[in-house]
PDB file of N, CA, C and O in Angstrom:
ATOM      1  N   MET W   1      -0.674   4.468   3.346  1.00 88.00           N
ATOM      2  CA  MET W   1       0.523   4.198   2.571  1.00 88.00           C
ATOM      3  C   MET W   1       1.735   4.643   3.379  1.00 88.00           C
ATOM      4  O   MET W   1       1.738   5.713   3.963  1.00 88.00           O
ATOM      5  N   LEU W   2       2.723   3.812   3.395  1.00 94.00           N
ATOM      6  CA  LEU W   2       3.937   4.101   4.153  1.00 94.00           C
ATOM      7  C   LEU W   2       4.813   5.131   3.445  1.00 94.00           C
ATOM      8  O   LEU W   2       4.879   5.161   2.213  1.00 94.00           O
ATOM      9  N   ASP W   3       5.485   5.937   4.211  1.00 97.00           N
ATOM     10  CA  ASP W   3       6.442   6.908   3.693  1.00 97.00           C
ATOM     11  C   ASP W   3       7.721   6.155   3.337  1.00 97.00           C
ATOM     12  O   ASP W   3       8.416   5.649   4.219  1.00 97.00           O
ATOM     13  N   ARG W   4       7.992   6.064   2.052  1.00 98.00           N
ATOM     14  CA  ARG W   4       9.141   5.278   1.585  1.00 98.00           C
ATOM     15  C   ARG W   4      10.463   5.789   2.144  1.00 98.00           C
ATOM     16  O   ARG W   4      11.367   5.011   2.416  1.00 98.00           O
ATOM     17  N   GLU W   5      10.602   7.105   2.289  1.00 98.00           N
ATOM     18  CA  GLU W   5      11.851   7.665   2.834  1.00 98.00           C
ATOM     19  C   GLU W   5      12.046   7.228   4.281  1.00 98.00           C
ATOM     20  O   GLU W   5      13.167   6.901   4.691  1.00 98.00           O
ATOM     21  N   VAL W   6      10.986   7.222   5.055  1.00 98.00           N
ATOM     22  CA  VAL W   6      11.062   6.799   6.454  1.00 98.00           C
ATOM     23  C   VAL W   6      11.422   5.316   6.523  1.00 98.00           C
ATOM     24  O   VAL W   6      12.264   4.904   7.323  1.00 98.00           O
ATOM     25  N   VAL W   7      10.802   4.519   5.663  1.00 98.00           N
ATOM     26  CA  VAL W   7      11.090   3.079   5.649  1.00 98.00           C
ATOM     27  C   VAL W   7      12.536   2.836   5.241  1.00 98.00           C
ATOM     28  O   VAL W   7      13.229   2.004   5.839  1.00 98.00           O
ATOM     29  N   GLU W   8      13.012   3.567   4.245  1.00 98.00           N
ATOM     30  CA  GLU W   8      14.408   3.409   3.820  1.00 98.00           C
ATOM     31  C   GLU W   8      15.360   3.728   4.974  1.00 98.00           C
ATOM     32  O   GLU W   8      16.337   3.011   5.219  1.00 98.00           O
ATOM     33  N   GLU W   9      15.069   4.781   5.706  1.00 98.00           N
ATOM     34  CA  GLU W   9      15.901   5.151   6.856  1.00 98.00           C
ATOM     35  C   GLU W   9      15.847   4.068   7.934  1.00 98.00           C
ATOM     36  O   GLU W   9      16.871   3.691   8.509  1.00 98.00           O
ATOM     37  N   LEU W  10      14.645   3.549   8.193  1.00 98.00           N
ATOM     38  CA  LEU W  10      14.495   2.484   9.175  1.00 98.00           C
ATOM     39  C   LEU W  10      15.312   1.259   8.780  1.00 98.00           C
ATOM     40  O   LEU W  10      16.050   0.707   9.595  1.00 98.00           O
ATOM     41  N   LEU W  11      15.166   0.848   7.520  1.00 98.00           N
ATOM     42  CA  LEU W  11      15.911  -0.328   7.066  1.00 98.00           C
ATOM     43  C   LEU W  11      17.411  -0.108   7.195  1.00 98.00           C
ATOM     44  O   LEU W  11      18.143  -0.995   7.654  1.00 98.00           O
ATOM     45  N   SER W  12      17.883   1.070   6.808  1.00 97.00           N
ATOM     46  CA  SER W  12      19.316   1.375   6.910  1.00 97.00           C
ATOM     47  C   SER W  12      19.800   1.271   8.357  1.00 97.00           C
ATOM     48  O   SER W  12      20.829   0.665   8.633  1.00 97.00           O
ATOM     49  N   CYS W  13      19.043   1.853   9.259  1.00 97.00           N
ATOM     50  CA  CYS W  13      19.424   1.814  10.686  1.00 97.00           C
ATOM     51  C   CYS W  13      19.391   0.389  11.230  1.00 97.00           C
ATOM     52  O   CYS W  13      20.321  -0.032  11.923  1.00 97.00           O
ATOM     53  N   GLU W  14      18.335  -0.342  10.917  1.00 98.00           N
ATOM     54  CA  GLU W  14      18.209  -1.713  11.415  1.00 98.00           C
ATOM     55  C   GLU W  14      19.288  -2.614  10.822  1.00 98.00           C
ATOM     56  O   GLU W  14      19.871  -3.438  11.533  1.00 98.00           O
ATOM     57  N   PHE W  15      19.552  -2.461   9.528  1.00 98.00           N
ATOM     58  CA  PHE W  15      20.599  -3.265   8.902  1.00 98.00           C
ATOM     59  C   PHE W  15      21.947  -2.976   9.550  1.00 98.00           C
ATOM     60  O   PHE W  15      22.725  -3.881   9.828  1.00 98.00           O
ATOM     61  N   GLU W  16      22.228  -1.691   9.782  1.00 97.00           N
ATOM     62  CA  GLU W  16      23.496  -1.307  10.401  1.00 97.00           C
ATOM     63  C   GLU W  16      23.608  -1.889  11.808  1.00 97.00           C
ATOM     64  O   GLU W  16      24.660  -2.410  12.195  1.00 97.00           O
ATOM     65  N   GLU W  17      22.522  -1.835  12.550  1.00 97.00           N
ATOM     66  CA  GLU W  17      22.525  -2.316  13.927  1.00 97.00           C
ATOM     67  C   GLU W  17      22.839  -3.806  14.026  1.00 97.00           C
ATOM     68  O   GLU W  17      23.531  -4.240  14.950  1.00 97.00           O
ATOM     69  N   ILE W  18      22.333  -4.578  13.074  1.00 97.00           N
ATOM     70  CA  ILE W  18      22.568  -6.024  13.139  1.00 97.00           C
ATOM     71  C   ILE W  18      23.676  -6.486  12.186  1.00 97.00           C
ATOM     72  O   ILE W  18      23.949  -7.676  12.069  1.00 97.00           O
ATOM     73  N   GLY W  19      24.319  -5.538  11.508  1.00 98.00           N
ATOM     74  CA  GLY W  19      25.425  -5.869  10.630  1.00 98.00           C
ATOM     75  C   GLY W  19      25.006  -6.575   9.344  1.00 98.00           C
ATOM     76  O   GLY W  19      25.754  -7.398   8.819  1.00 98.00           O
ATOM     77  N   LEU W  20      23.844  -6.230   8.836  1.00 97.00           N
ATOM     78  CA  LEU W  20      23.314  -6.861   7.626  1.00 97.00           C
ATOM     79  C   LEU W  20      23.591  -5.962   6.428  1.00 97.00           C
ATOM     80  O   LEU W  20      23.430  -4.748   6.508  1.00 97.00           O
ATOM     81  N   LYS W  21      24.029  -6.560   5.325  1.00 97.00           N
ATOM     82  CA  LYS W  21      24.278  -5.800   4.099  1.00 97.00           C
ATOM     83  C   LYS W  21      23.360  -6.308   2.997  1.00 97.00           C
ATOM     84  O   LYS W  21      23.089  -7.504   2.900  1.00 97.00           O
ATOM     85  N   ILE W  22      22.898  -5.386   2.182  1.00 97.00           N
ATOM     86  CA  ILE W  22      22.044  -5.742   1.048  1.00 97.00           C
ATOM     87  C   ILE W  22      22.934  -6.367  -0.019  1.00 97.00           C
ATOM     88  O   ILE W  22      23.972  -5.792  -0.378  1.00 97.00           O
ATOM     89  N   PRO W  23      22.552  -7.524  -0.547  1.00 97.00           N
ATOM     90  CA  PRO W  23      23.345  -8.124  -1.627  1.00 97.00           C
ATOM     91  C   PRO W  23      23.448  -7.173  -2.823  1.00 97.00           C
ATOM     92  O   PRO W  23      22.526  -6.399  -3.098  1.00 97.00           O
ATOM     93  N   LYS W  24      24.559  -7.239  -3.532  1.00 97.00           N
ATOM     94  CA  LYS W  24      24.807  -6.320  -4.650  1.00 97.00           C
ATOM     95  C   LYS W  24      23.780  -6.448  -5.770  1.00 97.00           C
ATOM     96  O   LYS W  24      23.550  -5.496  -6.502  1.00 97.00           O
ATOM     97  N   ASP W  25      23.159  -7.623  -5.904  1.00 98.00           N
ATOM     98  CA  ASP W  25      22.199  -7.802  -6.994  1.00 98.00           C
ATOM     99  C   ASP W  25      20.781  -7.359  -6.621  1.00 98.00           C
ATOM    100  O   ASP W  25      19.853  -7.527  -7.404  1.00 98.00           O
ATOM    101  N   ILE W  26      20.617  -6.767  -5.437  1.00 98.00           N
ATOM    102  CA  ILE W  26      19.308  -6.254  -5.015  1.00 98.00           C
ATOM    103  C   ILE W  26      19.392  -4.740  -4.911  1.00 98.00           C
ATOM    104  O   ILE W  26      20.197  -4.193  -4.153  1.00 98.00           O
ATOM    105  N   ASN W  27      18.557  -4.069  -5.692  1.00 98.00           N
ATOM    106  CA  ASN W  27      18.489  -2.617  -5.685  1.00 98.00           C
ATOM    107  C   ASN W  27      17.813  -2.162  -4.389  1.00 98.00           C
ATOM    108  O   ASN W  27      16.747  -2.665  -4.028  1.00 98.00           O
ATOM    109  N   LYS W  28      18.433  -1.189  -3.709  1.00 97.00           N
ATOM    110  CA  LYS W  28      17.914  -0.733  -2.425  1.00 97.00           C
ATOM    111  C   LYS W  28      16.496  -0.180  -2.543  1.00 97.00           C
ATOM    112  O   LYS W  28      15.637  -0.469  -1.711  1.00 97.00           O
ATOM    113  N   GLN W  29      16.227   0.600  -3.581  1.00 98.00           N
ATOM    114  CA  GLN W  29      14.883   1.181  -3.741  1.00 98.00           C
ATOM    115  C   GLN W  29      13.851   0.086  -3.997  1.00 98.00           C
ATOM    116  O   GLN W  29      12.731   0.168  -3.500  1.00 98.00           O
ATOM    117  N   GLU W  30      14.229  -0.932  -4.744  1.00 98.00           N
ATOM    118  CA  GLU W  30      13.312  -2.045  -4.992  1.00 98.00           C
ATOM    119  C   GLU W  30      13.072  -2.835  -3.709  1.00 98.00           C
ATOM    120  O   GLU W  30      11.959  -3.302  -3.455  1.00 98.00           O
ATOM    121  N   LEU W  31      14.103  -2.977  -2.894  1.00 98.00           N
ATOM    122  CA  LEU W  31      13.963  -3.648  -1.605  1.00 98.00           C
ATOM    123  C   LEU W  31      13.013  -2.858  -0.699  1.00 98.00           C
ATOM    124  O   LEU W  31      12.127  -3.429  -0.074  1.00 98.00           O
ATOM    125  N   VAL W  32      13.209  -1.553  -0.652  1.00 98.00           N
ATOM    126  CA  VAL W  32      12.333  -0.690   0.155  1.00 98.00           C
ATOM    127  C   VAL W  32      10.892  -0.828  -0.322  1.00 98.00           C
ATOM    128  O   VAL W  32       9.967  -0.991   0.481  1.00 98.00           O
ATOM    129  N   GLU W  33      10.676  -0.791  -1.622  1.00 97.00           N
ATOM    130  CA  GLU W  33       9.325  -0.889  -2.169  1.00 97.00           C
ATOM    131  C   GLU W  33       8.703  -2.243  -1.850  1.00 97.00           C
ATOM    132  O   GLU W  33       7.538  -2.327  -1.446  1.00 97.00           O
ATOM    133  N   ALA W  34       9.468  -3.317  -2.007  1.00 98.00           N
ATOM    134  CA  ALA W  34       8.951  -4.657  -1.708  1.00 98.00           C
ATOM    135  C   ALA W  34       8.597  -4.776  -0.226  1.00 98.00           C
ATOM    136  O   ALA W  34       7.552  -5.325   0.136  1.00 98.00           O
ATOM    137  N   PHE W  35       9.462  -4.242   0.646  1.00 97.00           N
ATOM    138  CA  PHE W  35       9.194  -4.283   2.081  1.00 97.00           C
ATOM    139  C   PHE W  35       7.940  -3.476   2.414  1.00 97.00           C
ATOM    140  O   PHE W  35       7.111  -3.902   3.218  1.00 97.00           O
ATOM    141  N   CYS W  36       7.795  -2.309   1.778  1.00 97.00           N
ATOM    142  CA  CYS W  36       6.610  -1.474   2.017  1.00 97.00           C
ATOM    143  C   CYS W  36       5.344  -2.190   1.580  1.00 97.00           C
ATOM    144  O   CYS W  36       4.347  -2.199   2.316  1.00 97.00           O
ATOM    145  N   GLN W  37       5.369  -2.786   0.412  1.00 96.00           N
ATOM    146  CA  GLN W  37       4.175  -3.480  -0.069  1.00 96.00           C
ATOM    147  C   GLN W  37       3.849  -4.675   0.826  1.00 96.00           C
ATOM    148  O   GLN W  37       2.681  -4.922   1.138  1.00 96.00           O
ATOM    149  N   TYR W  38       4.864  -5.398   1.244  1.00 96.00           N
ATOM    150  CA  TYR W  38       4.679  -6.524   2.162  1.00 96.00           C
ATOM    151  C   TYR W  38       4.036  -6.035   3.460  1.00 96.00           C
ATOM    152  O   TYR W  38       3.074  -6.609   3.957  1.00 96.00           O
ATOM    153  N   SER W  39       4.568  -4.940   3.998  1.00 96.00           N
ATOM    154  CA  SER W  39       4.056  -4.383   5.253  1.00 96.00           C
ATOM    155  C   SER W  39       2.646  -3.848   5.093  1.00 96.00           C
ATOM    156  O   SER W  39       1.801  -4.018   5.978  1.00 96.00           O
ATOM    157  N   GLU W  40       2.365  -3.192   3.970  1.00 95.00           N
ATOM    158  CA  GLU W  40       1.028  -2.650   3.738  1.00 95.00           C
ATOM    159  C   GLU W  40      -0.004  -3.769   3.600  1.00 95.00           C
ATOM    160  O   GLU W  40      -1.125  -3.643   4.097  1.00 95.00           O
ATOM    161  N   ASP W  41       0.370  -4.855   2.943  1.00 94.00           N
ATOM    162  CA  ASP W  41      -0.541  -6.003   2.847  1.00 94.00           C
ATOM    163  C   ASP W  41      -0.855  -6.535   4.233  1.00 94.00           C
ATOM    164  O   ASP W  41      -2.008  -6.808   4.568  1.00 94.00           O
ATOM    165  N   ASP W  42       0.172  -6.690   5.053  1.00 94.00           N
ATOM    166  CA  ASP W  42      -0.001  -7.191   6.412  1.00 94.00           C
ATOM    167  C   ASP W  42      -0.811  -6.201   7.246  1.00 94.00           C
ATOM    168  O   ASP W  42      -1.672  -6.588   8.032  1.00 94.00           O
ATOM    169  N   TYR W  43      -0.546  -4.919   7.064  1.00 94.00           N
ATOM    170  CA  TYR W  43      -1.236  -3.863   7.792  1.00 94.00           C
ATOM    171  C   TYR W  43      -2.734  -3.888   7.500  1.00 94.00           C
ATOM    172  O   TYR W  43      -3.559  -3.762   8.401  1.00 94.00           O
ATOM    173  N   TYR W  44      -3.098  -4.085   6.235  1.00 93.00           N
ATOM    174  CA  TYR W  44      -4.502  -4.137   5.854  1.00 93.00           C
ATOM    175  C   TYR W  44      -5.193  -5.304   6.559  1.00 93.00           C
ATOM    176  O   TYR W  44      -6.287  -5.151   7.109  1.00 93.00           O
ATOM    177  N   GLU W  45      -4.559  -6.463   6.573  1.00 94.00           N
ATOM    178  CA  GLU W  45      -5.136  -7.627   7.253  1.00 94.00           C
ATOM    179  C   GLU W  45      -5.252  -7.374   8.752  1.00 94.00           C
ATOM    180  O   GLU W  45      -6.232  -7.742   9.382  1.00 94.00           O
ATOM    181  N   TRP W  46      -4.240  -6.733   9.321  1.00 95.00           N
ATOM    182  CA  TRP W  46      -4.243  -6.395  10.746  1.00 95.00           C
ATOM    183  C   TRP W  46      -5.408  -5.452  11.059  1.00 95.00           C
ATOM    184  O   TRP W  46      -6.122  -5.632  12.056  1.00 95.00           O
ATOM    185  N   LEU W  47      -5.625  -4.450  10.190  1.00 95.00           N
ATOM    186  CA  LEU W  47      -6.744  -3.527  10.390  1.00 95.00           C
ATOM    187  C   LEU W  47      -8.082  -4.250  10.315  1.00 95.00           C
ATOM    188  O   LEU W  47      -8.983  -3.986  11.117  1.00 95.00           O
ATOM    189  N   LYS W  48      -8.227  -5.151   9.354  1.00 95.00           N
ATOM    190  CA  LYS W  48      -9.469  -5.909   9.232  1.00 95.00           C
ATOM    191  C   LYS W  48      -9.712  -6.739  10.490  1.00 95.00           C
ATOM    192  O   LYS W  48     -10.833  -6.785  11.009  1.00 95.00           O
ATOM    193  N   ASP W  49      -8.673  -7.394  11.004  1.00 97.00           N
ATOM    194  CA  ASP W  49      -8.812  -8.185  12.234  1.00 97.00           C
ATOM    195  C   ASP W  49      -9.213  -7.302  13.407  1.00 97.00           C
ATOM    196  O   ASP W  49     -10.070  -7.668  14.219  1.00 97.00           O
ATOM    197  N   ASN W  50      -8.588  -6.140  13.508  1.00 97.00           N
ATOM    198  CA  ASN W  50      -8.911  -5.220  14.592  1.00 97.00           C
ATOM    199  C   ASN W  50     -10.321  -4.663  14.454  1.00 97.00           C
ATOM    200  O   ASN W  50     -11.011  -4.452  15.452  1.00 97.00           O
ATOM    201  N   PHE W  51     -10.767  -4.431  13.234  1.00 97.00           N
ATOM    202  CA  PHE W  51     -12.137  -3.979  13.008  1.00 97.00           C
ATOM    203  C   PHE W  51     -13.116  -5.018  13.545  1.00 97.00           C
ATOM    204  O   PHE W  51     -14.057  -4.688  14.272  1.00 97.00           O
ATOM    205  N   GLU W  52     -12.859  -6.268  13.201  1.00 97.00           N
ATOM    206  CA  GLU W  52     -13.740  -7.345  13.669  1.00 97.00           C
ATOM    207  C   GLU W  52     -13.769  -7.406  15.198  1.00 97.00           C
ATOM    208  O   GLU W  52     -14.834  -7.550  15.804  1.00 97.00           O
ATOM    209  N   SER W  53     -12.609  -7.285  15.815  1.00 97.00           N
ATOM    210  CA  SER W  53     -12.539  -7.343  17.282  1.00 97.00           C
ATOM    211  C   SER W  53     -13.208  -6.127  17.920  1.00 97.00           C
ATOM    212  O   SER W  53     -13.996  -6.261  18.857  1.00 97.00           O
ATOM    213  N   PHE W  54     -12.874  -4.944  17.432  1.00 97.00           N
ATOM    214  CA  PHE W  54     -13.385  -3.706  18.020  1.00 97.00           C
ATOM    215  C   PHE W  54     -14.904  -3.651  17.935  1.00 97.00           C
ATOM    216  O   PHE W  54     -15.572  -3.243  18.880  1.00 97.00           O
ATOM    217  N   PHE W  55     -15.450  -4.071  16.791  1.00 98.00           N
ATOM    218  CA  PHE W  55     -16.891  -4.021  16.586  1.00 98.00           C
ATOM    219  C   PHE W  55     -17.558  -5.371  16.818  1.00 98.00           C
ATOM    220  O   PHE W  55     -18.679  -5.601  16.374  1.00 98.00           O
ATOM    221  N   ASN W  56     -16.871  -6.236  17.554  1.00 97.00           N
ATOM    222  CA  ASN W  56     -17.417  -7.509  18.021  1.00 97.00           C
ATOM    223  C   ASN W  56     -18.104  -8.302  16.898  1.00 97.00           C
ATOM    224  O   ASN W  56     -19.230  -8.757  17.041  1.00 97.00           O
ATOM    225  N   HIS W  57     -17.401  -8.404  15.785  1.00 96.00           N
ATOM    226  CA  HIS W  57     -17.874  -9.208  14.647  1.00 96.00           C
ATOM    227  C   HIS W  57     -19.283  -8.819  14.191  1.00 96.00           C
ATOM    228  O   HIS W  57     -20.126  -9.666  13.900  1.00 96.00           O
ATOM    229  N   GLY W  58     -19.525  -7.501  14.136  1.00 96.00           N
ATOM    230  CA  GLY W  58     -20.808  -7.002  13.653  1.00 96.00           C
ATOM    231  C   GLY W  58     -21.872  -6.845  14.730  1.00 96.00           C
ATOM    232  O   GLY W  58     -22.999  -6.460  14.437  1.00 96.00           O
ATOM    233  N   ASN W  59     -21.508  -7.127  15.968  1.00 97.00           N
ATOM    234  CA  ASN W  59     -22.438  -6.974  17.087  1.00 97.00           C
ATOM    235  C   ASN W  59     -21.748  -6.099  18.148  1.00 97.00           C
ATOM    236  O   ASN W  59     -21.363  -6.578  19.210  1.00 97.00           O
ATOM    237  N   PRO W  60     -21.572  -4.804  17.826  1.00 98.00           N
ATOM    238  CA  PRO W  60     -20.761  -3.944  18.699  1.00 98.00           C
ATOM    239  C   PRO W  60     -21.331  -3.786  20.105  1.00 98.00           C
ATOM    240  O   PRO W  60     -22.543  -3.722  20.293  1.00 98.00           O
ATOM    241  N   GLU W  61     -20.434  -3.747  21.049  1.00 98.00           N
ATOM    242  CA  GLU W  61     -20.777  -3.446  22.446  1.00 98.00           C
ATOM    243  C   GLU W  61     -20.543  -1.953  22.635  1.00 98.00           C
ATOM    244  O   GLU W  61     -19.436  -1.513  22.934  1.00 98.00           O
ATOM    245  N   TRP W  62     -21.590  -1.183  22.418  1.00 98.00           N
ATOM    246  CA  TRP W  62     -21.451   0.269  22.374  1.00 98.00           C
ATOM    247  C   TRP W  62     -20.959   0.869  23.682  1.00 98.00           C
ATOM    248  O   TRP W  62     -20.236   1.861  23.670  1.00 98.00           O
ATOM    249  N   GLU W  63     -21.318   0.305  24.794  1.00 98.00           N
ATOM    250  CA  GLU W  63     -20.824   0.856  26.063  1.00 98.00           C
ATOM    251  C   GLU W  63     -19.312   0.681  26.159  1.00 98.00           C
ATOM    252  O   GLU W  63     -18.600   1.573  26.607  1.00 98.00           O
ATOM    253  N   TRP W  64     -18.816  -0.469  25.756  1.00 97.00           N
ATOM    254  CA  TRP W  64     -17.364  -0.705  25.742  1.00 97.00           C
ATOM    255  C   TRP W  64     -16.681   0.279  24.802  1.00 97.00           C
ATOM    256  O   TRP W  64     -15.636   0.851  25.134  1.00 97.00           O
ATOM    257  N   ILE W  65     -17.298   0.551  23.641  1.00 98.00           N
ATOM    258  CA  ILE W  65     -16.737   1.509  22.679  1.00 98.00           C
ATOM    259  C   ILE W  65     -16.739   2.909  23.279  1.00 98.00           C
ATOM    260  O   ILE W  65     -15.750   3.646  23.159  1.00 98.00           O
ATOM    261  N   ARG W  66     -17.814   3.278  23.965  1.00 98.00           N
ATOM    262  CA  ARG W  66     -17.837   4.586  24.639  1.00 98.00           C
ATOM    263  C   ARG W  66     -16.699   4.698  25.650  1.00 98.00           C
ATOM    264  O   ARG W  66     -16.056   5.739  25.765  1.00 98.00           O
ATOM    265  N   GLU W  67     -16.457   3.624  26.393  1.00 97.00           N
ATOM    266  CA  GLU W  67     -15.358   3.618  27.361  1.00 97.00           C
ATOM    267  C   GLU W  67     -14.013   3.799  26.664  1.00 97.00           C
ATOM    268  O   GLU W  67     -13.147   4.521  27.155  1.00 97.00           O
ATOM    269  N   ARG W  68     -13.812   3.144  25.529  1.00 97.00           N
ATOM    270  CA  ARG W  68     -12.573   3.289  24.764  1.00 97.00           C
ATOM    271  C   ARG W  68     -12.411   4.722  24.296  1.00 97.00           C
ATOM    272  O   ARG W  68     -11.317   5.286  24.349  1.00 97.00           O
ATOM    273  N   ILE W  69     -13.510   5.326  23.820  1.00 97.00           N
ATOM    274  CA  ILE W  69     -13.461   6.710  23.353  1.00 97.00           C
ATOM    275  C   ILE W  69     -13.059   7.630  24.497  1.00 97.00           C
ATOM    276  O   ILE W  69     -12.175   8.480  24.351  1.00 97.00           O
ATOM    277  N   ARG W  70     -13.678   7.450  25.668  1.00 97.00           N
ATOM    278  CA  ARG W  70     -13.321   8.273  26.835  1.00 97.00           C
ATOM    279  C   ARG W  70     -11.863   8.054  27.225  1.00 97.00           C
ATOM    280  O   ARG W  70     -11.128   9.012  27.486  1.00 97.00           O
ATOM    281  N   TYR W  71     -11.452   6.810  27.272  1.00 96.00           N
ATOM    282  CA  TYR W  71     -10.077   6.476  27.663  1.00 96.00           C
ATOM    283  C   TYR W  71      -9.061   7.171  26.740  1.00 96.00           C
ATOM    284  O   TYR W  71      -8.135   7.812  27.209  1.00 96.00           O
ATOM    285  N   TYR W  72      -9.246   7.031  25.427  1.00 95.00           N
ATOM    286  CA  TYR W  72      -8.292   7.615  24.501  1.00 95.00           C
ATOM    287  C   TYR W  72      -8.392   9.132  24.455  1.00 95.00           C
ATOM    288  O   TYR W  72      -7.389   9.812  24.217  1.00 95.00           O
ATOM    289  N   SER W  73      -9.565   9.674  24.695  1.00 96.00           N
ATOM    290  CA  SER W  73      -9.714  11.136  24.743  1.00 96.00           C
ATOM    291  C   SER W  73      -8.940  11.716  25.924  1.00 96.00           C
ATOM    292  O   SER W  73      -8.347  12.787  25.837  1.00 96.00           O
ATOM    293  N   GLU W  74      -8.957  11.004  27.063  1.00 94.00           N
ATOM    294  CA  GLU W  74      -8.251  11.479  28.254  1.00 94.00           C
ATOM    295  C   GLU W  74      -6.739  11.394  28.086  1.00 94.00           C
ATOM    296  O   GLU W  74      -6.002  12.125  28.749  1.00 94.00           O
ATOM    297  N   MET W  75      -6.261  10.527  27.225  1.00 90.00           N
ATOM    298  CA  MET W  75      -4.818  10.368  27.026  1.00 90.00           C
ATOM    299  C   MET W  75      -4.224  11.518  26.237  1.00 90.00           C
ATOM    300  O   MET W  75      -3.031  11.741  26.279  1.00 90.00           O
ATOM    301  N   GLN W  76      -5.058  12.261  25.523  1.00 85.00           N
ATOM    302  CA  GLN W  76      -4.541  13.322  24.659  1.00 85.00           C
ATOM    303  C   GLN W  76      -4.253  14.587  25.393  1.00 85.00           C
ATOM    304  O   GLN W  76      -4.665  15.020  26.312  1.00 85.00           O
TER     305      GLN W  76
END
C-alpha cells in the first residue's frame, strides 16, 4: 500500500514543476486516493507479470535465480 502523504507530496511537486493546477471541483485528497488506487492496481499487475518472468511461467531456472540472489546480495 502506498503512503498517501508521500504520494500527495509527489503530486504537489510534479504539478508545480509542470505548472499544472488541480481543478477547483476536484478534492485534493480524493485525487491522491484515486491516483494511489490506480497505481496500486497497476503495481499488482506489474508484480504478477514479474512473478511469471522471474519464475519462468512455473518452470523456474533455479541456477539463474541463484545468480540473481548472489548479484543482489553483493549490491548490499
